[in-house]
mmCIF file of C-alpha atoms in Angstrom:
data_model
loop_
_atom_site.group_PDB
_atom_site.id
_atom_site.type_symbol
_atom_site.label_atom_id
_atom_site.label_comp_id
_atom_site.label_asym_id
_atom_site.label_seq_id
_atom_site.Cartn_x
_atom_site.Cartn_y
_atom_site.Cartn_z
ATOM 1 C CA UNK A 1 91.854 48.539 79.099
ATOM 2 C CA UNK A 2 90.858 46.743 81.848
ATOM 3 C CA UNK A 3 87.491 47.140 81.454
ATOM 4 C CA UNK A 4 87.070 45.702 78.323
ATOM 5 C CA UNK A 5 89.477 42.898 79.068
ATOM 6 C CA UNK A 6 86.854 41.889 82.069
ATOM 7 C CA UNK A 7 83.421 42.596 79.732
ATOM 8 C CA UNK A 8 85.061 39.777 77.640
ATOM 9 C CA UNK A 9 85.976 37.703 79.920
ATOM 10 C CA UNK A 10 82.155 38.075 81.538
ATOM 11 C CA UNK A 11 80.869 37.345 78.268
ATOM 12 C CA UNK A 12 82.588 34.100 77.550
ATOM 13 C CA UNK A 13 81.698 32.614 81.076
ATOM 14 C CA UNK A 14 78.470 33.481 80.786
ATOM 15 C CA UNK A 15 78.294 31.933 77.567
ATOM 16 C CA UNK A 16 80.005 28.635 78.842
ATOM 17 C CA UNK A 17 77.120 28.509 81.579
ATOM 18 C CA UNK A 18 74.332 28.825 79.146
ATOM 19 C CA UNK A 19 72.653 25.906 78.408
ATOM 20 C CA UNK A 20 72.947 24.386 75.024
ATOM 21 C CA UNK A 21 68.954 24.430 74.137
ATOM 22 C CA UNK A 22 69.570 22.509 70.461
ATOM 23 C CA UNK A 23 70.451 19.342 72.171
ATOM 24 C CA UNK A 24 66.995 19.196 73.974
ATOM 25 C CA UNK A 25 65.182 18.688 70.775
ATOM 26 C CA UNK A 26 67.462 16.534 68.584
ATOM 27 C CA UNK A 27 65.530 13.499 69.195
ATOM 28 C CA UNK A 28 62.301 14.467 68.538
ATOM 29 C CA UNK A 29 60.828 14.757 65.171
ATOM 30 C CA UNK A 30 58.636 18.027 65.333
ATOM 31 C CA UNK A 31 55.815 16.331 64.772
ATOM 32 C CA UNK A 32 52.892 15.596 66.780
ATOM 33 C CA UNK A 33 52.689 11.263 67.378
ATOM 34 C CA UNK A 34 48.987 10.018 67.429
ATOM 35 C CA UNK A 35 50.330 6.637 68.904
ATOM 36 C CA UNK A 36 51.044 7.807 72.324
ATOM 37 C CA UNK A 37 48.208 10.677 72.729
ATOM 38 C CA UNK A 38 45.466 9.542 75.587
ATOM 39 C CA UNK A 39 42.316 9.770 73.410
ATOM 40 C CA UNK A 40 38.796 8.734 74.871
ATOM 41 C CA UNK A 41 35.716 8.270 73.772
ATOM 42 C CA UNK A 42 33.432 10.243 75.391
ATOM 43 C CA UNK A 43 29.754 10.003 75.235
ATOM 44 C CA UNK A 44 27.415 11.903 73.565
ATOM 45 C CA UNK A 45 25.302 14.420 75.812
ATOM 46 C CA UNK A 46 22.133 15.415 75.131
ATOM 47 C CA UNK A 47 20.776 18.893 74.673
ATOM 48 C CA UNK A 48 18.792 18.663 78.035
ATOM 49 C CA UNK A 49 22.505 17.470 79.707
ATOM 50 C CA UNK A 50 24.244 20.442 78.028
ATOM 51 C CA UNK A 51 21.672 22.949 79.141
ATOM 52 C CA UNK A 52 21.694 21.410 82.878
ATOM 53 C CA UNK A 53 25.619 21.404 82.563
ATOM 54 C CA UNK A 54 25.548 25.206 81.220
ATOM 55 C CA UNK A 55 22.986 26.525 83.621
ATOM 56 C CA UNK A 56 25.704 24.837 86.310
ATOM 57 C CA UNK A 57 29.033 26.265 85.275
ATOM 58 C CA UNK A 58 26.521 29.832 85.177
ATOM 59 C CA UNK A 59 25.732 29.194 88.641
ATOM 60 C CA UNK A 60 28.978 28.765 89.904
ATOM 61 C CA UNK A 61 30.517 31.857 88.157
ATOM 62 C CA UNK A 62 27.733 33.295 89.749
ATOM 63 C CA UNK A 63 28.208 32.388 93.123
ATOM 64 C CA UNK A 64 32.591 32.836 92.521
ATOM 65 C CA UNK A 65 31.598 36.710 91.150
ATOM 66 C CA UNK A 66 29.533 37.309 94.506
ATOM 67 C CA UNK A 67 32.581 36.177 96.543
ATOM 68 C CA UNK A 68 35.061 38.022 95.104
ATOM 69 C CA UNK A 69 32.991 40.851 95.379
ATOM 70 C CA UNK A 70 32.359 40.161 98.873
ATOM 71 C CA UNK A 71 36.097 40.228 99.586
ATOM 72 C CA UNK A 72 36.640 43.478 97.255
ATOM 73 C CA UNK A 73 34.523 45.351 99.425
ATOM 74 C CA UNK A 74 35.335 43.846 102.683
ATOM 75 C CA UNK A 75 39.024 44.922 101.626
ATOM 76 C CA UNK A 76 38.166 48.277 100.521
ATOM 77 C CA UNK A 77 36.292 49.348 103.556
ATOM 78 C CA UNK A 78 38.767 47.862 105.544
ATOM 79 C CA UNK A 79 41.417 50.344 103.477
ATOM 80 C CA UNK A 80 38.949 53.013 103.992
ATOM 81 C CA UNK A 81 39.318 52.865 107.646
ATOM 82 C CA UNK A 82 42.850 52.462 107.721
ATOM 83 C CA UNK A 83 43.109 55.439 106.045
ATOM 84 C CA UNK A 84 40.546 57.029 107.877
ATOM 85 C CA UNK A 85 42.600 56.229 111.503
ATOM 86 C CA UNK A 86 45.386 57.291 110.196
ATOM 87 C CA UNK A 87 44.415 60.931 109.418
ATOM 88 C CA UNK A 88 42.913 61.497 112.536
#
């Protein structure tokens, strides 16, 4: 039964190599601590500073969609006429 003989043997190396993932979280509680979180106080924004800030991030999704759709197509034809030069 050699086969089996070297399955176990397999299995109990690999199982000495594994790492032992309950000793990573012994020391910490579970629990979220408030003490060392980074909070800020931000200001308050104004409803005209939210609806220049919206119409911005719009804008730039905008102008990120026409890009990739730039490069889509470029890429496609580009495919196109591989394909094409390669038939004839």
């Amino acid at each position: 039964m050699p086969f089996g003989e070297s399955f176990l043997s397999t299995l109990k190396s690999n199982k000495s190599i594994m790492l032992d993932k309950s000793k990573r979280f012994r020391k910490t509680s579970g629990s979220f601590d408030w003490s060392k979180s980074k909070l800020q106080n931000l200001p308050k924004a104004t409803p005209e500073q939210l609806l220049e800030i919206k119409n911005k991030i719009r804008r730039e999704n905008k102008q990120a969609l026409i890009k990739q759709s730039i490069v889509f197509v470029v890429f496609i034809l580009a495919l196109i006429i591989f394909i094409f030069y390669l038939i004839h």
